Coordinates of C-alpha atoms in Angstrom, one line a residue:
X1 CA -10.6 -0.4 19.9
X2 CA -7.2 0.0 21.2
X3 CA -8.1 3.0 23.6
X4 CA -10.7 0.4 24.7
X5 CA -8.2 -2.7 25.2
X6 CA -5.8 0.3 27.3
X7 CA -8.4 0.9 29.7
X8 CA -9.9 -2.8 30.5
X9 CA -6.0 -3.5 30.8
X10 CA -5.3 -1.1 33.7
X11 CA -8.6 -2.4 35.2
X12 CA -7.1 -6.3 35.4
X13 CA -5.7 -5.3 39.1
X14 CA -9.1 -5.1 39.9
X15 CA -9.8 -8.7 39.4
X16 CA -8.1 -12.1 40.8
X17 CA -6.3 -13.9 38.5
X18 CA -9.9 -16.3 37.2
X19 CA -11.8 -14.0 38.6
X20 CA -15.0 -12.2 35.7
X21 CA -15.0 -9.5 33.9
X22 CA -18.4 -7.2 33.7
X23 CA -20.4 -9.2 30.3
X24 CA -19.9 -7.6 27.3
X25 CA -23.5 -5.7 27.3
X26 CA -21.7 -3.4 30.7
X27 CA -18.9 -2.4 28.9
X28 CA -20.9 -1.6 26.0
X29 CA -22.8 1.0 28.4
X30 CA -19.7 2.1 30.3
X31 CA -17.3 3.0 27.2
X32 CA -20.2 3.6 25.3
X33 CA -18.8 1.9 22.5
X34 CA -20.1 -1.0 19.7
X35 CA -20.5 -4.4 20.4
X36 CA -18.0 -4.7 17.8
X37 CA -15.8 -2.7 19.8
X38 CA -15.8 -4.6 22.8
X39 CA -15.5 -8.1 21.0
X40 CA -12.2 -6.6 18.6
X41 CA -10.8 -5.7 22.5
X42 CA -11.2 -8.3 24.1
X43 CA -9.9 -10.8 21.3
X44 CA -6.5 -7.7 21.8
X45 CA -6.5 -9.1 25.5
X46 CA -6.7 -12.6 25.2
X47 CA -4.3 -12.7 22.2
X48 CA -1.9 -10.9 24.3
X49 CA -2.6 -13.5 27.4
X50 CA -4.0 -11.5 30.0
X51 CA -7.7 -12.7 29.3
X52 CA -9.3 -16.3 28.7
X53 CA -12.9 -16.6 27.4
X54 CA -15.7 -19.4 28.0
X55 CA -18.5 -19.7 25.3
X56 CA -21.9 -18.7 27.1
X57 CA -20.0 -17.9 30.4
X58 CA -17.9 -14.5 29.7
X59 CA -14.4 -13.3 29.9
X60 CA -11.9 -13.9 32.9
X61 CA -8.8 -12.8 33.9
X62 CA -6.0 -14.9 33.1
X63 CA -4.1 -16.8 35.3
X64 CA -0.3 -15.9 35.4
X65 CA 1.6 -18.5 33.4
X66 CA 4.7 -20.3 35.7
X67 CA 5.3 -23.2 33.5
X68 CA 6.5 -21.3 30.5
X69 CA 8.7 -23.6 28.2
X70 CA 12.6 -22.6 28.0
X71 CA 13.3 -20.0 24.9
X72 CA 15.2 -22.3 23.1
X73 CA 18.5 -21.8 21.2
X74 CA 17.9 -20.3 17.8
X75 CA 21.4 -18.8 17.4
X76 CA 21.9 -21.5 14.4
X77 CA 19.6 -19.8 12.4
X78 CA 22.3 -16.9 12.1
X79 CA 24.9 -19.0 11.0
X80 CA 22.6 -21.1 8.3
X81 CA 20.8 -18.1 6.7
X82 CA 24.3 -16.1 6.3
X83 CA 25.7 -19.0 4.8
X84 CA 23.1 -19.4 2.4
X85 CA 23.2 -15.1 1.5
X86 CA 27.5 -15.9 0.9
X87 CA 26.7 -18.5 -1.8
X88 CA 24.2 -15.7 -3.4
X89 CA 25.7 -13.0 -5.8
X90 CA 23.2 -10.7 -4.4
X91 CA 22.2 -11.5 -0.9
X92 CA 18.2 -12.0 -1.1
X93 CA 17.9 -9.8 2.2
X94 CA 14.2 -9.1 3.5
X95 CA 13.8 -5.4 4.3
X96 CA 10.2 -4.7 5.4
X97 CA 10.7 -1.5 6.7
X98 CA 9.8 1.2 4.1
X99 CA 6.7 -1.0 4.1
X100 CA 5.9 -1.3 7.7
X101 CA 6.4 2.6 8.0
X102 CA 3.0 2.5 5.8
X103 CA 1.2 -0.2 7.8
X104 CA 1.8 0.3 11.2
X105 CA -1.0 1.6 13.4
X106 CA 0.3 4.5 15.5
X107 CA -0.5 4.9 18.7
X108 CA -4.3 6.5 20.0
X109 CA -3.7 10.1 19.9
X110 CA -0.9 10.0 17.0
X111 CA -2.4 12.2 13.2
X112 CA -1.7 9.6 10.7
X113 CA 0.7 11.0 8.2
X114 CA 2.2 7.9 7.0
X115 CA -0.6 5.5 6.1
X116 CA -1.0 3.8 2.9
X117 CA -4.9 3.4 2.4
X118 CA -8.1 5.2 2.6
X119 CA -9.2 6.5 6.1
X120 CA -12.5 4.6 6.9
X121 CA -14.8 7.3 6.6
X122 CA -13.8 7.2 2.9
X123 CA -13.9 3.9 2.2
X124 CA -17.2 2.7 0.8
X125 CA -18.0 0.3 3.6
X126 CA -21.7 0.0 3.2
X127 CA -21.4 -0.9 -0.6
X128 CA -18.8 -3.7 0.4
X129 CA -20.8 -5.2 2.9
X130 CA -23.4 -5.3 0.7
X131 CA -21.5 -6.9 -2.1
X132 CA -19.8 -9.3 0.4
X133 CA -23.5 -10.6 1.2
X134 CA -24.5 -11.0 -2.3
X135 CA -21.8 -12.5 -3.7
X136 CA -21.7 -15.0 -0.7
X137 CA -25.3 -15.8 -1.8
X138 CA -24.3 -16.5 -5.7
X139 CA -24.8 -20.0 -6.1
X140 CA -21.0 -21.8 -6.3
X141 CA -19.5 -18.8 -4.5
X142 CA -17.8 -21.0 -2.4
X143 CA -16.4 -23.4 -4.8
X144 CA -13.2 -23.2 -6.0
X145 CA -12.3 -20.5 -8.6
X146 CA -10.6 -20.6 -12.2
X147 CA -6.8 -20.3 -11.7
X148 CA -6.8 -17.6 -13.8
X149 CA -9.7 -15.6 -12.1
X150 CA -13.4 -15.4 -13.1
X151 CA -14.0 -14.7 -16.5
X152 CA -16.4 -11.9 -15.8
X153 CA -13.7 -9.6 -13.6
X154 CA -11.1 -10.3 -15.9
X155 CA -12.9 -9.2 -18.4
X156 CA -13.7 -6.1 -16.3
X157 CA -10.1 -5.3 -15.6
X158 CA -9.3 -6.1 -19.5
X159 CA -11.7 -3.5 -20.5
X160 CA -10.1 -1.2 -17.7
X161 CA -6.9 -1.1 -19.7
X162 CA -7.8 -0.7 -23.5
X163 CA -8.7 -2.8 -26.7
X164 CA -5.2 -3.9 -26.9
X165 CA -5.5 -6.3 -23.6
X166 CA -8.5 -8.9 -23.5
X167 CA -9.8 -11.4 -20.8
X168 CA -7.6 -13.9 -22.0
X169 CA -4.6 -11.5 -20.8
X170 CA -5.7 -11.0 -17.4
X171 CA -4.8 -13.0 -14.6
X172 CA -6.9 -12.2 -11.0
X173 CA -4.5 -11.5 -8.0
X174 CA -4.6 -11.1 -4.2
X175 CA -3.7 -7.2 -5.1
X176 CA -1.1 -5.5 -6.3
X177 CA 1.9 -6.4 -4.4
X178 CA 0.9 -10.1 -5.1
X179 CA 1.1 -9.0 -8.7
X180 CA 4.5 -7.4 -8.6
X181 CA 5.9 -10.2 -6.1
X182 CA 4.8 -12.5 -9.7
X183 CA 5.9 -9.8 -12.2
X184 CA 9.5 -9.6 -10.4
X185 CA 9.7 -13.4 -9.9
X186 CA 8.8 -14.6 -13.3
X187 CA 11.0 -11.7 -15.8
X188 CA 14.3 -11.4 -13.8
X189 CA 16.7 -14.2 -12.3
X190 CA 18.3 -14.1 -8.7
X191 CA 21.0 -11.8 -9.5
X192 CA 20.1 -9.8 -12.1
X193 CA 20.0 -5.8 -12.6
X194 CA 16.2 -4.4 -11.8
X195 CA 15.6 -1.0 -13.2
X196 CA 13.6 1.3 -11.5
X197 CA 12.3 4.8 -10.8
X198 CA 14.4 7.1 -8.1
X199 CA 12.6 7.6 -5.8
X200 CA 10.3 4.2 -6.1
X201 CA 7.7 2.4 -3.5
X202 CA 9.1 1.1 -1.4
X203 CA 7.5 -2.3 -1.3
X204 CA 8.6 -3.0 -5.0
X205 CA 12.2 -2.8 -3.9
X206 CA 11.8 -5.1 -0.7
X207 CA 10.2 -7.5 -3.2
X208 CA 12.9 -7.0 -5.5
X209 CA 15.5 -7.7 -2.6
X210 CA 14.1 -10.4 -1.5
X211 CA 14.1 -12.2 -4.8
X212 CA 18.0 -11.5 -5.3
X213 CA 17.8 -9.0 -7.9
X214 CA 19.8 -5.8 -7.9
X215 CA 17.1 -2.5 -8.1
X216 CA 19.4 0.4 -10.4
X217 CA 17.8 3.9 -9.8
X218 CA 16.7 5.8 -12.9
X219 CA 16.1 9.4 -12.1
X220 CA 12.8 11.0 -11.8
X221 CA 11.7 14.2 -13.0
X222 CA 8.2 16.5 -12.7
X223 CA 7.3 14.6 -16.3
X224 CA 8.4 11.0 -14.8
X225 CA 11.5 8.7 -16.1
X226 CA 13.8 10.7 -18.7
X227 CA 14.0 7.8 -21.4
X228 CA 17.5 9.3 -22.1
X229 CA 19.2 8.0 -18.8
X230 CA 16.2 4.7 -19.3
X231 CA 18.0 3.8 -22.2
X232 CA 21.7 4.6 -20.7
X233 CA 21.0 2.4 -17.8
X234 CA 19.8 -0.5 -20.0
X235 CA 23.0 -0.4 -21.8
X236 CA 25.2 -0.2 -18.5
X237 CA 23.7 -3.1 -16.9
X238 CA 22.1 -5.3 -19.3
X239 CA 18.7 -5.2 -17.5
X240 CA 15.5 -6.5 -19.2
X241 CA 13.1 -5.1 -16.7
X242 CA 12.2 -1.7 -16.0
X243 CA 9.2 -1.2 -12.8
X244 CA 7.6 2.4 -13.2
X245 CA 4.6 4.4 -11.9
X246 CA 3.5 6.6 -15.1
X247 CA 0.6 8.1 -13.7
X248 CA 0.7 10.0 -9.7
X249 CA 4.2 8.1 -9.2
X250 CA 5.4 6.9 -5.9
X251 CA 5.8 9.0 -4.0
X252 CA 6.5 12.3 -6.1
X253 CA 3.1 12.0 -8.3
X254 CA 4.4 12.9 -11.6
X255 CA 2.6 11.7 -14.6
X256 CA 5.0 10.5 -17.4
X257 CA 4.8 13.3 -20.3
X258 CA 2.7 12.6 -23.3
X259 CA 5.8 12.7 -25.4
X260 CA 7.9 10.4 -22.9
X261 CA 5.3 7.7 -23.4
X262 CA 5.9 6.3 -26.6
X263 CA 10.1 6.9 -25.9
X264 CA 10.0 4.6 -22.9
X265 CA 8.4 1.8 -24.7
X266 CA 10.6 2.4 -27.8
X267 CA 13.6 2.3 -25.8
X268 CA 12.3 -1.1 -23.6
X269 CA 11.8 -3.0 -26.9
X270 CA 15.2 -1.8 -28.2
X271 CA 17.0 -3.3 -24.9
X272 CA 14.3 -6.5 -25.9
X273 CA 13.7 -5.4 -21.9
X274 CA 9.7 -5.7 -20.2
X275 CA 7.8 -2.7 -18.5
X276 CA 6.0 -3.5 -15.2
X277 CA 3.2 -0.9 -15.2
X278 CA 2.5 -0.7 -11.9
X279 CA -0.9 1.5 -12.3
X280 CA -1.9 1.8 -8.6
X281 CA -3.4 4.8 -8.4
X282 CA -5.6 5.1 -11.7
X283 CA -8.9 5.1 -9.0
X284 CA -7.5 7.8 -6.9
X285 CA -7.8 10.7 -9.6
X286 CA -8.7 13.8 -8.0
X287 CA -11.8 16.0 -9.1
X288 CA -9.6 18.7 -10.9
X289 CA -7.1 16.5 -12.6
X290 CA -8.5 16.5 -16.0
X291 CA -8.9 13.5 -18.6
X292 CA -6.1 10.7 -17.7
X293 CA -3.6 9.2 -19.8
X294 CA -4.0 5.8 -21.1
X295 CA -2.1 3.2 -19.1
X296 CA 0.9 2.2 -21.4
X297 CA -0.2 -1.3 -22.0
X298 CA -3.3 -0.1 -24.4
X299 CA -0.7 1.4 -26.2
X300 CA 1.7 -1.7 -26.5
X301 CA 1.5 -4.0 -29.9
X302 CA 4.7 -5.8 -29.0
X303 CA 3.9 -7.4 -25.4
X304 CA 6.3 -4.9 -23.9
X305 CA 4.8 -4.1 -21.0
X306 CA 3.4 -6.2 -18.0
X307 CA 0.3 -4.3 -15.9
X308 CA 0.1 -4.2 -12.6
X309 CA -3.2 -2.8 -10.9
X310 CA -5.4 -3.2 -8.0
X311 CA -8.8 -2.9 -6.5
X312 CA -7.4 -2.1 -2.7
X313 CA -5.7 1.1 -2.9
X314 CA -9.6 2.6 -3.7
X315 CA -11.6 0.5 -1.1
X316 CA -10.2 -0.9 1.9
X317 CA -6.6 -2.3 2.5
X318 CA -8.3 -6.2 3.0
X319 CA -9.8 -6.1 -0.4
X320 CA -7.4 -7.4 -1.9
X321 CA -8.1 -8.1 -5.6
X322 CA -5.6 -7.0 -8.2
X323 CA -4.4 -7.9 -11.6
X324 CA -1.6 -8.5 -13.7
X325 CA -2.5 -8.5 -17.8
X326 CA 0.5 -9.8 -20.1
X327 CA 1.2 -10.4 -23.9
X328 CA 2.5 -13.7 -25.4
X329 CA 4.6 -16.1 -24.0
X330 CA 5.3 -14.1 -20.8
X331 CA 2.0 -14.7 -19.5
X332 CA 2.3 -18.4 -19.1
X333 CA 5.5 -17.8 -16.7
X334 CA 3.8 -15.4 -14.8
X335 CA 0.3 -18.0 -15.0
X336 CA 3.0 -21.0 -13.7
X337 CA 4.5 -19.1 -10.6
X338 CA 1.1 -17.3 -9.6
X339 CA -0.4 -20.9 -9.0
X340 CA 2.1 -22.2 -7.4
X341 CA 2.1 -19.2 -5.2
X342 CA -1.5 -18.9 -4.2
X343 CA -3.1 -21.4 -5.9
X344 CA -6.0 -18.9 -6.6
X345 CA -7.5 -15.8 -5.2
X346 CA -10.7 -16.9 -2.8
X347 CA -14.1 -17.4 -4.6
X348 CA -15.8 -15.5 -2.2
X349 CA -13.7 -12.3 -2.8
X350 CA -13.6 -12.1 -6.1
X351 CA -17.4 -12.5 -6.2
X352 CA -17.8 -9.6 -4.0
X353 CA -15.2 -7.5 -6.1
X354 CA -17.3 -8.6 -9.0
X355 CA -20.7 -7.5 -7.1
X356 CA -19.2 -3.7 -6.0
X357 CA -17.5 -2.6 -9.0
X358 CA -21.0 -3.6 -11.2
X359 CA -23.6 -1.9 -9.0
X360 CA -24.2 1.8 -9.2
X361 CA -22.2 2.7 -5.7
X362 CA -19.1 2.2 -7.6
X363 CA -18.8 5.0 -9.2
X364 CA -20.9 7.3 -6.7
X365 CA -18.1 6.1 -4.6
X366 CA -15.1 6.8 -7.0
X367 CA -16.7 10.6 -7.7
X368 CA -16.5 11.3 -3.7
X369 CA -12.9 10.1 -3.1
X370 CA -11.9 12.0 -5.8
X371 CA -13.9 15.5 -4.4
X372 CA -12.4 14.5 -0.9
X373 CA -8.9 13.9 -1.9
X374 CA -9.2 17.5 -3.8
X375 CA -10.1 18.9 -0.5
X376 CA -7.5 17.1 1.6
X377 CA -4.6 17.9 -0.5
X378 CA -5.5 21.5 -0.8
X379 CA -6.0 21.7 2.7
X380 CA -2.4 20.1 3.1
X381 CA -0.8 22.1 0.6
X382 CA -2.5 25.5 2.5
X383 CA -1.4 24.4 6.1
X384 CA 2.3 23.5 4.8
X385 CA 2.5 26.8 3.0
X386 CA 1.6 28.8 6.1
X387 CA 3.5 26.9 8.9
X388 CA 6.3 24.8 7.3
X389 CA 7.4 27.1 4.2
X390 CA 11.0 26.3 4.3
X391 CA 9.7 22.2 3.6
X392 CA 9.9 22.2 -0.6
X393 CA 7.0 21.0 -2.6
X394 CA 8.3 20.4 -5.9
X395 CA 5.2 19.2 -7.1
X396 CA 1.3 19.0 -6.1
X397 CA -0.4 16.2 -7.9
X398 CA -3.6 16.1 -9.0
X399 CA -4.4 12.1 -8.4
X400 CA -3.0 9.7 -5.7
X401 CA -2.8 10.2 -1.7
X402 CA 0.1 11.9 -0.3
X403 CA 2.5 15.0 -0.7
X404 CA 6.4 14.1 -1.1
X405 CA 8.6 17.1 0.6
X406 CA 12.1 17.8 0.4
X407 CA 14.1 19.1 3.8
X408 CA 16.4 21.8 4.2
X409 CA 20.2 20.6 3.8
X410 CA 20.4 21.3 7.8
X411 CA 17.8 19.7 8.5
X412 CA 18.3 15.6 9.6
X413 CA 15.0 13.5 8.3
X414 CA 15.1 10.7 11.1
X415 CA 15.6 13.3 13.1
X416 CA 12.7 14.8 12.3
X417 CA 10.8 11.8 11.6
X418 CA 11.4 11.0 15.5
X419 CA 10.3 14.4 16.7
X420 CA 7.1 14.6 15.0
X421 CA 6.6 11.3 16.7
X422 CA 7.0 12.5 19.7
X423 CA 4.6 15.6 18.8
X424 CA 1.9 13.2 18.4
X425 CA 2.2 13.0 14.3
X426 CA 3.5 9.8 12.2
X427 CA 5.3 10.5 8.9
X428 CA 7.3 8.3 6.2
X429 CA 11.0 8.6 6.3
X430 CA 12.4 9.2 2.6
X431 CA 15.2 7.2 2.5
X432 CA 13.5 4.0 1.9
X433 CA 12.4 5.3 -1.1
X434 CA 15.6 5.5 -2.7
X435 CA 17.2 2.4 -3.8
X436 CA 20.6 4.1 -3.8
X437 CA 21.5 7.3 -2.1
X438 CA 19.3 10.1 -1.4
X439 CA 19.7 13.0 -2.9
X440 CA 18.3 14.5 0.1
X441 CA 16.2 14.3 3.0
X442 CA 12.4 14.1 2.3
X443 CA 9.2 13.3 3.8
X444 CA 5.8 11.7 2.6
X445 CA 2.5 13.0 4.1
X446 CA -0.4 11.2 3.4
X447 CA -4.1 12.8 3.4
X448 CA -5.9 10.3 3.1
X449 CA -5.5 7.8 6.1
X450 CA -6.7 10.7 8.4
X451 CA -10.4 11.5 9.8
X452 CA -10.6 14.6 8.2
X453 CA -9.4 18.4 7.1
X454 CA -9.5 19.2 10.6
X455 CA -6.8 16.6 11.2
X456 CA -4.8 17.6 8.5
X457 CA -4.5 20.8 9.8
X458 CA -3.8 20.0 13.3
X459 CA -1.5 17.1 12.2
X460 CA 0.5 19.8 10.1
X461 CA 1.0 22.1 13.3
X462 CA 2.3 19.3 15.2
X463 CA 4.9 18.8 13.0
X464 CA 5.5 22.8 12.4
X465 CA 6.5 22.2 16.6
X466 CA 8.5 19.3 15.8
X467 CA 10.1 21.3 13.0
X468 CA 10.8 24.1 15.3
X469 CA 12.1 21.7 17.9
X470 CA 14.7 20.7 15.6
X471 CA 16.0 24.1 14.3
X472 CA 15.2 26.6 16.9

């Protein structure tokens, strides 16, 4: 679609500003693209004010706009929001940029290192569609939903987690960073100490920022969070909330240890403190991996821990139906500020989620991605080995998306993050991942936001140039 929208913009000199562009049937011929194509293009054009459209007549060039309004003064704002971060103990400052590094399309041409989500050739698009046109004809799929979610997927997700969760202890989200935006929200004050791992998603500590609170790095090892420095960091700070990733963490992919399990929970109820279980890639197991741990809340009497998990990270990035499942009185806080956030999640959407996950596709679907993202990584892990051995992998996981890599001391990440950019490959920057200093300089390559292993491969010799580039 983009290369599309390029080309009909450096055709515009062709025509007078009013005058028509060919109807959407001649471009479908001359590109020898989609309808769909051409519409998602043209909508890029006239969004960007170069093109107007006129039902039943077609698409014209835009007229050049000579009566634009004055910009306005807004340098008020800085003085008003700065005041407002001095009267905060913790300035509640919005950094979106470890997330944006994930969500940003690169440009046409560019390997796709640094996504977040499934490549759309993995994605089981012909099984949503088809739930999507079920569910819309359920009768009352378009009236308004329980708060809490419909009883039947909450009772799918409760059974997704273990005897020790029901329905009742499920609440249906707009996916997982909805859920931890609640989680963060309704456990910690403005101001307060957030434990987390180091390194962590990103996302969790701009959401953590932005509410006020303070994120404290716990160290990561190959076996996850050491509950030694867990519980020495709950006595320095007084935190009650610690956020983790116990199974294919973010971004290093450990798994907490069988024996760390039970520690970290005994060491949370000690400090009278709350887990978030942010379980986010549980669906993205690859085909070797072998049986999975439990999540930690089927293994929690005592209400320690708070579950985080979505639908989206194993279909497509605008499916985006998560949960959060809870354990006495905690639930009704994070019930309270989930309605008055979003009211509910869309009937509509939840139907559909309801209509995929019960049909046999699911799992058909859940048993390729998990042969495909075997392939990928080994094919990454191969091509790294070969062309980029002096980048360390400390660890190669056997569930989740990317590859985490550490950098030669003399070697600068951003500046390598800018010169596989301009090799034609986009990879995440490490330092967002760290909520205090980095101990070094690291990447994250993802496999699974690219076309295939013949991407991967190429995508990995792009970056041995920019590599080169840097220390030649």
């Amino acid at each position: 679609m983009a290369e599309l929208a390029n080309s009909l913009k450096r055709e515009l000199d062709r025509y007078s500003p009013g005058g028509k562009l060919p109807s959407s049937r001649a471009l479908v011929e001359r590109y020898r693209v989609s309808p769909v194509t051409v519409s998602r293009a043209l909508a890029q054009l006239v969004a960007e004010g170069l093109v107007v459209t006129r039902p039943g007549a077609g698409a014209f060039r835009a007229h050049p706009r000579t009566d634009a309004p004055p910009a306005g003064d807004t340098s008020w704002q800085e003085v008003t929001l700065s005041a407002d971060a001095a009267a905060e103990a913790v300035p509640r400052t919005v950094d979106a940029s470890g997330v944006l590094v994930t969500l940003a399309v690169p440009p046409p041409g560019v390997v796709e290192f640094n996504g977040g989500y499934l490549h759309s050739s993995l994605q089981p698009e012909r099984a949503m569609a088809a739930a999507l046109a079920r569910a819309g004809r359920r009768p009352g799929a378009w009236s308004r939903p329980p708060t809490d979610g419909l009883p039947e997927l909450r009772d799918w997700f409760a059974r997704s987690i273990g005897e020790t969760v029901g329905p009742a202890d499920v609440l249906v989200t707009a996916g997982g960073q909805s859920a931890l935006t609640t989680a963060l929200r309704a456990l910690a004050p403005p101001g307060s100490p957030v434990l987390v791992e180091s390194p962590t998603y990103p996302g969790m500590l701009a959401i953590a920022r932005a509410a006020g609170l303070r994120p404290v790095p716990v160290p990561v090892d190959a076996d996850g969070v050491r509950p030694d420095l867990l519980g020495a960091a709950f006595r320095a700070t007084g935190a009650r909330v610690f956020v983790c990733q116990p199974l294919f963490q973010n971004p290093t992919g450990a798994v907490l240890a069988s024996e760390r399990r039970p520690e970290v929970l005994r060491v949370a109820r000690e400090a009278g403190a709350f887990v978030i279980e942010d379980d986010f890639a549980r669906r993205l197991v690859h085909e070797d991996a072998g049986p999975l741990p439990r999540p930690l809340a089927a293994d929690d009497q005592d209400g320690v821990v708070v579950h985080v998990s979505s639908l989206t990270k194993a279909t497509s990035p605008s499916l985006r139906v998560g949960m959060l499942a809870a354990r006495g009185p905690v639930l009704g806080r994070l019930r309270a500020i989930h309605v008055v956030d979003t009211f509910f999640v869309p009937r509509p959407l939840q139907e559909a989620a309801l209509e995929l996950v019960g049909a046999p596709a699911w799992n058909r679907h859940l048993r390729a991605v998990a042969g495909e993202l075997k392939v990928r990584r080994d094919t990454m892990t191969a091509a790294l080995r070969l062309h980029l051995p002096h980048l360390a992998l400390p660890h190669i996981p056997s569930g989740g998306y990317h590859l985490w890599l550490r950098l030669p001391d003399t070697v600068d990440e951003s500046a390598l993050v800018a010169a596989a950019l301009r090799a034609d490959v986009a990879v995440a920057p490490g330092r967002p991942y760290f909520s205090a200093e980095p101990t070094a300089g690291h990447i994250r390559l993802s496999f699974a936001g690219v076309a295939g292993v013949g991407e991967i491969t190429e995508g990995v010799r792009r970056l041995e140039a920019a590599y080169g580039e840097l220390t030649r």
